[in-house]
Amino acid sequence: MKIAILSRGPKLYSTRRLVEAAELRGHEVQVIDVLRCYMNINSVNPEIHYKGEVLEGFDAVIPRIGASVTFYGTAVLRQFEMMNVFPLNESVAITRSRDKLRSLQLLSRKGVGLPVTGFAHSPDDVDDLLKTVGGAPVVIKLLEGTQGVGVVLADTHSAATSVIQAFNGLKANILVQEFIKEAGGADIRAFVVGGKVIAAMKRQGKEGEFRSNLHQGGSAHLVKITAAERATAVNAAKIMGLNVCGVDLLRSNHGPVVMEVNSSPGLEGIEGATGKDIAGMIIEFLEKNALKQRRNRGRTKGQG
Ligand code: ADP
């Protein structure tokens, strides 16, 4: 196959591993910086140009689109889709997953376990907002935050009120969530490929830290997850429409709850913690599915 990897960082661990795994299996790979692509949108022959050349002949595309380039990155991915190139994750599913609030709304509609969550922009009645999520302690999150930045634990009602007022001043969208104390500063990352959890790790925050993010000094270990956790992760991936994703779960005393579904999950932490060849499994998924799409297309064409 000829595979495109949409990534701005050819030196990043995940990108390098995907290139390596694809080449090992005899595929041709090109790493493409989405911001350097320009496109020709027409109904007869949609094209993508890159550094003066037309990109053509690809069978599959692996999007590794950073949060800051979601808009343009998903537009380039959509252009590949117009050209009938099989996407590891579809552009519409990536866009959906990048919106934390929309994701939680979709998951809750299908009955997936979630932390009790309130959402606000400029609440006039902070007391009532706090009451809706069961009162302090609560976790307050900036909707646009990543890697644990902008995630605050407010132990008391007055601390929560101050933080919410401060975020209001910044005119930011926020989530206010019940604090899952029993998670003990740990979360579970379940890595889903093609409707199956293929690996899982537990991330533990450093001593005295409720956030388990590796960027906040947390550490990752192999973990055996329960049947309920497995089912929750698979279900969340399906609802989001993602073939490949990292589902972040907390172990609450009312069962597994989903915090987030990540459509470009990093490979370094999970391969390191589990010793598994995750990149290889992703390429294997593409081999099965991109070729199936091509066969189906051939059949449709044949039928006229
Ligand atoms: P980010 O997307 O920035 O990583 P998260 O929402 O994943 O932000 O929160 C960062 C970390 O904080 C999580 O990995 C988890 O360990 C902890 N955390 C987040 N929400 C809660 C919560 N409601 N209860 C307990 N711990 C939480």
Coordinates of N, CA and C and ligand atoms in Angstrom, one line a residue, residues 100 115-116 138-139 141-142 145-151 153 175 177-181 183 185-187 203 205 209-213 216 248 250 259-260, ligand 1:
K100 N -14.9 18.8 23.5 CA -15.1 18.0 24.7 C -16.6 17.9 25.1
P115 N -18.4 11.2 34.6 CA -18.5 12.0 35.8 C -19.6 13.0 35.7
V116 N -20.4 13.2 36.8 CA -21.4 14.2 36.7 C -20.8 15.5 36.3
V138 N -14.9 19.7 43.7 CA -15.2 19.6 42.2 C -13.9 19.8 41.5
V139 N -13.9 19.3 40.2 CA -12.8 19.5 39.3 C -13.3 20.5 38.3
K141 N -12.5 22.6 34.8 CA -11.6 22.4 33.6 C -11.9 23.5 32.6
L142 N -10.8 24.0 32.0 CA -10.9 24.9 30.9 C -11.2 24.0 29.7
G145 N -8.2 23.2 27.5 CA -6.9 22.8 28.0 C -6.5 21.4 27.5
T146 N -5.2 21.2 27.6 CA -4.7 19.8 27.3 C -3.5 19.5 28.2
Q147 N -3.2 18.3 28.3 CA -2.1 17.8 29.2 C -2.2 18.2 30.6
G148 N -3.5 18.3 31.1 CA -3.7 18.6 32.5 C -3.6 20.1 32.9
V149 N -3.2 20.9 31.9 CA -3.1 22.4 32.2 C -4.5 22.9 32.1
G150 N -4.9 23.8 33.1 CA -6.3 24.3 33.2 C -7.2 23.3 33.8
V151 N -6.7 22.3 34.6 CA -7.6 21.4 35.3 C -7.3 21.6 36.8
L153 N -8.5 21.3 41.0 CA -9.3 20.7 42.0 C -9.6 21.7 43.0
L175 N -15.8 23.3 32.2 CA -16.6 22.2 32.7 C -16.4 22.1 34.2
Q177 N -16.9 19.4 37.3 CA -17.2 17.9 37.4 C -17.1 17.5 38.8
E178 N -17.9 16.5 39.1 CA -17.7 15.8 40.4 C -16.3 15.3 40.5
F179 N -15.7 15.4 41.6 CA -14.3 14.9 41.8 C -14.4 13.4 42.2
I180 N -13.7 12.6 41.3 CA -13.7 11.1 41.6 C -12.5 10.8 42.5
K181 N -12.7 11.0 43.8 CA -11.6 10.9 44.7 C -11.1 9.5 44.8
A183 N -10.6 7.5 42.6 CA -9.7 7.1 41.5 C -8.2 7.2 42.0
G185 N -5.9 9.6 42.1 CA -4.9 10.2 41.3 C -4.5 9.4 40.1
A186 N -5.3 8.4 39.7 CA -4.9 7.5 38.6 C -6.0 7.5 37.6
D187 N -5.6 7.3 36.3 CA -6.7 7.0 35.3 C -6.2 5.9 34.4
R203 N -2.2 5.3 34.5 CA -1.3 6.4 34.7 C -1.6 6.9 36.1
G205 N -0.7 9.7 39.0 CA -0.1 11.0 39.3 C 1.0 10.9 40.4
E209 N -0.6 14.6 43.8 CA -1.2 15.2 42.6 C -2.4 14.4 42.1
F210 N -3.5 15.1 41.9 CA -4.7 14.3 41.5 C -4.7 14.1 40.0
R211 N -3.9 14.9 39.3 CA -3.8 14.7 37.8 C -2.8 13.6 37.5
S212 N -3.2 12.7 36.6 CA -2.3 11.6 36.3 C -1.4 11.8 35.0
N213 N -1.6 13.0 34.4 CA -0.9 13.3 33.1 C 0.6 13.0 33.3
Q216 N 2.5 16.0 33.8 CA 2.5 16.6 35.2 C 3.3 15.7 36.1
D248 N -9.9 7.6 27.9 CA -9.4 7.8 29.2 C -10.6 7.6 30.2
L250 N -11.9 6.8 34.4 CA -11.6 6.9 35.8 C -12.3 5.7 36.5
M259 N -13.6 10.1 30.7 CA -13.2 11.5 30.8 C -13.1 12.1 29.4
E260 N -12.4 11.3 28.6 CA -12.1 11.9 27.3 C -11.8 10.8 26.3
Ligands
ADP1 P1 -6.5 17.0 29.9 O1 -7.3 16.7 28.7 O2 -5.9 18.3 30.0 O3 -5.5 15.9 30.2 P2 -8.2 15.8 31.8 O4 -9.7 16.1 31.8 O5 -7.8 14.5 31.2 O6 -7.4 17.0 31.2 O7 -7.7 15.8 33.3 C1 -6.3 15.6 33.7 C2 -6.2 14.6 34.8 O8 -6.9 15.0 36.0 C3 -6.9 13.3 34.5 O9 -6.0 12.4 33.7 C4 -7.2 12.7 35.8 O10 -6.1 12.0 36.4 C5 -7.5 13.9 36.6 N1 -9.0 14.2 36.6 C6 -9.7 14.9 35.6 N2 -11.0 14.9 35.9 C7 -11.2 14.3 37.1 C8 -12.3 14.1 38.0 N3 -13.5 14.5 37.6 N4 -12.1 13.4 39.1 C9 -10.8 13.0 39.5 N5 -9.7 13.2 38.7 C10 -9.9 13.9 37.6

